[in-house]
Amino acid sequence: MSAGQTSWRIVGGRLLDVSESLDRHADLLIVEGHIAELLEPGKPGPAVPTLDAEGCWVLPALTDLHTTLNEPGFEHRERLSELFATAAAGGYARIVGAPTTRPTPDHAAIIDALLHRSLADGRIVFHPLGAATTAHGGQQLSEIGELIQAGAVGISDGGKPIERGDILRNALDYLCQFSVPYFFTCEDPGLAAEGVMHEGLQSTLLGLRGVPAVAEELMVHRAVTLSALTGCPVHLTQLSTRGAVALVRTARAVGVKVTSDVSPHHLWFTDRRVRGYGTEARVRPPLREEDDRQALLQGVNDGTIDAVASGHAPQSLLEKESEFEHAQPGVSSLETTLPAVLTLVEAGVLRRDRALDALCHAPARVLGLPAYRILPGEPAQLVVAEVSRPWTVDPRVFATPARASLFAGVELVGRVRYTLRQGHLIGSSGSPGPGFAVRGTNTFLTR
Amino acid sequence: MLQALGSFWYLASIPRPVEPDAELAGVPRAPVPSVLCEQRSWRGDAMTFARRHLLGLEDLTESELLHILDTAASFKQISERTIKKVPTLRGRTVVNLFFEPSTRTRLSFEVAAKRLSADVLSFTTAASSTSKGETLADTARNLEAMSTDIFVVRHEASGAAQLLSRLVRSSVINAGDGAHEHPTQALLDMFTLRERFGRLRGLKVAIVGDIRHSRVARSNIFGLVRLGAQVRLAGPPTLMPPRVEALGVTVHHRIEEALEGADAVMMLRIQLERQRMGLFPSLREYTTLYGLTPKRLERAAPHAIIMHPGPVNRGVELTPELADGPRSVILEQVSNGVAVRMACLYLVTGGSEA
C-alpha cells in the first residue's frame, strides 16, 4: 500500500460504468481520494503521478458476495491479511465474508473482532455475515439483532443449511424486521452427503459418488417458497443447475424477493473437468453438465442471476494434494474472477453490460450497500484491468498461500493492473504475494 | 488363397473348433488356442501397447487390448511348463503397494512378477480415515527413491493410481482404485472368454450385481464393449450407476432378462456395507431377486459359463453347486490372471528383455 498517495491520473484507459452508461476513452483525474474529473486524453491537468491504463478497462472496484473466511479457526488455509491481499490483487475493494470461522460468528463479539481486524488492515472494506443459528447447528436462532447492530450486513447458514422447516421459517420471519437478506446454501444435506462431484455420466466413468442436481433444486424451491410466505428477501449463493435458474426465473416473475449469484468457474467448466482427478476440480457446489453451464450463462445474460461471486474457498496444500474424494472442496478464486468473466465477455459469451453489472453493481444492490460509481465527486474505488493482452494464470504468484485454482495455466484477459480504494493503491500486479515457494510436483500445477 | 491369408497361411491346415450344440450342453469346452482366435492383434500393426502405465481400460484401443491378450497367451504357456520362469524382467523391481487388503490379487501379481524373474516387494497398509493422500504420495516418493521400476497399486479411492502416476517416475499398474477401474481383472475375464469362445465380438455377456460400486464391472464394460461384445447389466436400480446406458450396455432390473441366451454370466460380489447405506433392504431379498440359481441359468445359452472375480459369497450371488460346478470357470480365471498380469508387467516396461 503506497502510504498516503491518493491523487492520480489514470491515463489511456477505457472507462466503463454500466450504471452510469459510461463508455469512454478518457483520462481519470483523482484528487485526494475522490474522482475529480474525466479529461480528454492528452489534455493537460494537475501534476499528479500517473497510472498507465493503456489497453485497459477502468471499472468501478468490485464487491464480492461470497468468500469463505478462515480466520479465526482455519488459519492454515488463509489468514485475514492474505485474504485482503488476494482480494485487492483481484480488483476487489469490498468483500462480504461468509460466517465460516470457528468460533462461528453467532455472537456480536466475533463480528466486532472481524471488523476490527479489517479496519486495522485497512485495505479492503469488509462486511461480515452473521450466522443464522448458533454454531450453525440449525436449532437455536442466534441473536440476530445484535449481530446486525454489530455490523453484519446479512445472515447466512454458512454452508450448513437449516434442515427443519419450522426453524428455517422462524429464522426468515424473524429476519424480516431487519431488512437484510438471508444467504442460502442451496444443497440438501442428505442428498449431497456422499457426493464429491456432479452425479451424471462423468461420475459413473470416474467411479466417484455424485451429488444429483435435485439436491440443489429442492433447496432452491424451499428457499423461494418460504421467502414468498414470509416476505423475507433471500439470496441464493453459488447456483449450479439449470433447474435452479428456472425456479429463480419463475419466482422473480411473480415478485418473490430472491437474488442469486454464480461463480466464474461454473460459467467456464463442466464435470468433464474432473477427468484426471485433479483436486482443483473438487468444488462445492460441483461443476455440472454443459446444459447447466449454458443455463447459468443465459441466467447472467438475462438478469435472472444478479451477481457473479468469486466463491473463494481457500484450502491448504495438504488438503488438496490428496485423492480426489478425500480432498477438501474449494479453490482460490478472488484473483481470477474478474479476468475469467472479462474473457467470457471478450469471447462474446456473456453480454458486457450484464457481466459488468454482475461484478460491479449487483452485489451492492443485493445488500443495500453504497454503489461504487465512476462519477466526479464519488470516492475513487476503481479497478484497472488489462484486456488487450492475454496472460497465463500462475497460482504460484497469488497473494494467498491457497494455490488450487481451476484457471491454473489458462490464458485469460483482464489481468488486474491496479486496484484503488478511496484513492489508495491497494493492489498492483507484478508483485508476488507472501506465499511460500512450491516444492515438488503439485498435482494441480502440472495440468 | 494362401497369399490372401498372408502370414496366417498355416491356419488353412488346422481344423476349426466344433460349434456348440445341444448334445454338448453342460460339458465344458476345450480352450481355443489363441492362434485360432478370430480377434487377434495384427502382427504388423504399429499400434501395440506403448504405454508406461496401465491405469484403466477406458482409453485403450481395440488393438492395444488384443495385444495384451495375445501377449498373455504366450505367457500362459510358460505357466504350463515345469520350469515356470523366464528372465524377462530380471533385475527389475516390482513393488506391490496395497492400501486395501487383498490376498488374491496381491499373490497373483507376486507370482506373475516372480515368474518373470523380477524382484518383488510388498507393502500393505490399511487406509484409515486419517491416512489420506499424504500417505500415498509420501510412501510412493520414499519407495521411488530406492529406484523401483513398477508400482502395482490398490487403493480405496478412485483416481489413486492416476495420482500416483503423476508423482513417480516408475510405471504404475492399477490393481483396483476405489470404484473406478480394475484393468487386470477385466483383462483376465476377457482372456478367459476369448479362450473359451474364440472371440469376443458378438458374445452376450451378463454382468449381475452392484455395478454402481464395482471397478471390475466398469473395466469389463469398457473392454468388452470396445471389443464388440454385447453387455447386459442386471441389478436393482439403487445399485446401477447413473447414465450407464451411454456406455453401450443394456440395463435390466430382472436377472432373467439379462440371462436370456447369454454366453457368459459374470456375478459380482455384493457387500453388506451397501445394505447399511440403505441401497437395498437385506441380503435375503437381494438373493431372492438377483441370485443365480440353476433354474435361472436355464435361460442362458446351453454352453454358458459362470464367472466371478472372487471371493464368492456362496448362497448369495451364487449357489454353492453353481460356484463349484462344471459351468464355473472361476478357477480358470485365477490361473489366467497370472498370465495376464505377467503380460501387463512385461508391456509397461516397454516389452524389452532384461
Coordinates of N, CA, C and O in Angstrom, one line a residue, chain A residues 147 230 383 434:
Chain A
L147 N -26.2 -9.1 16.1 CA -25.2 -9.3 15.1 C -25.3 -8.2 14.1 O -24.3 -7.6 13.6
T230 N -42.9 -15.7 3.9 CA -42.6 -14.8 5.0 C -42.3 -13.3 4.5 O -42.3 -12.4 5.3
V383 N -10.9 -0.3 -10.4 CA -10.0 -1.4 -10.9 C -9.6 -1.2 -12.3 O -10.5 -0.8 -13.1
P434 N 3.0 -13.1 -0.6 CA 3.9 -13.6 0.5 C 3.9 -15.1 0.6 O 4.4 -15.7 1.5

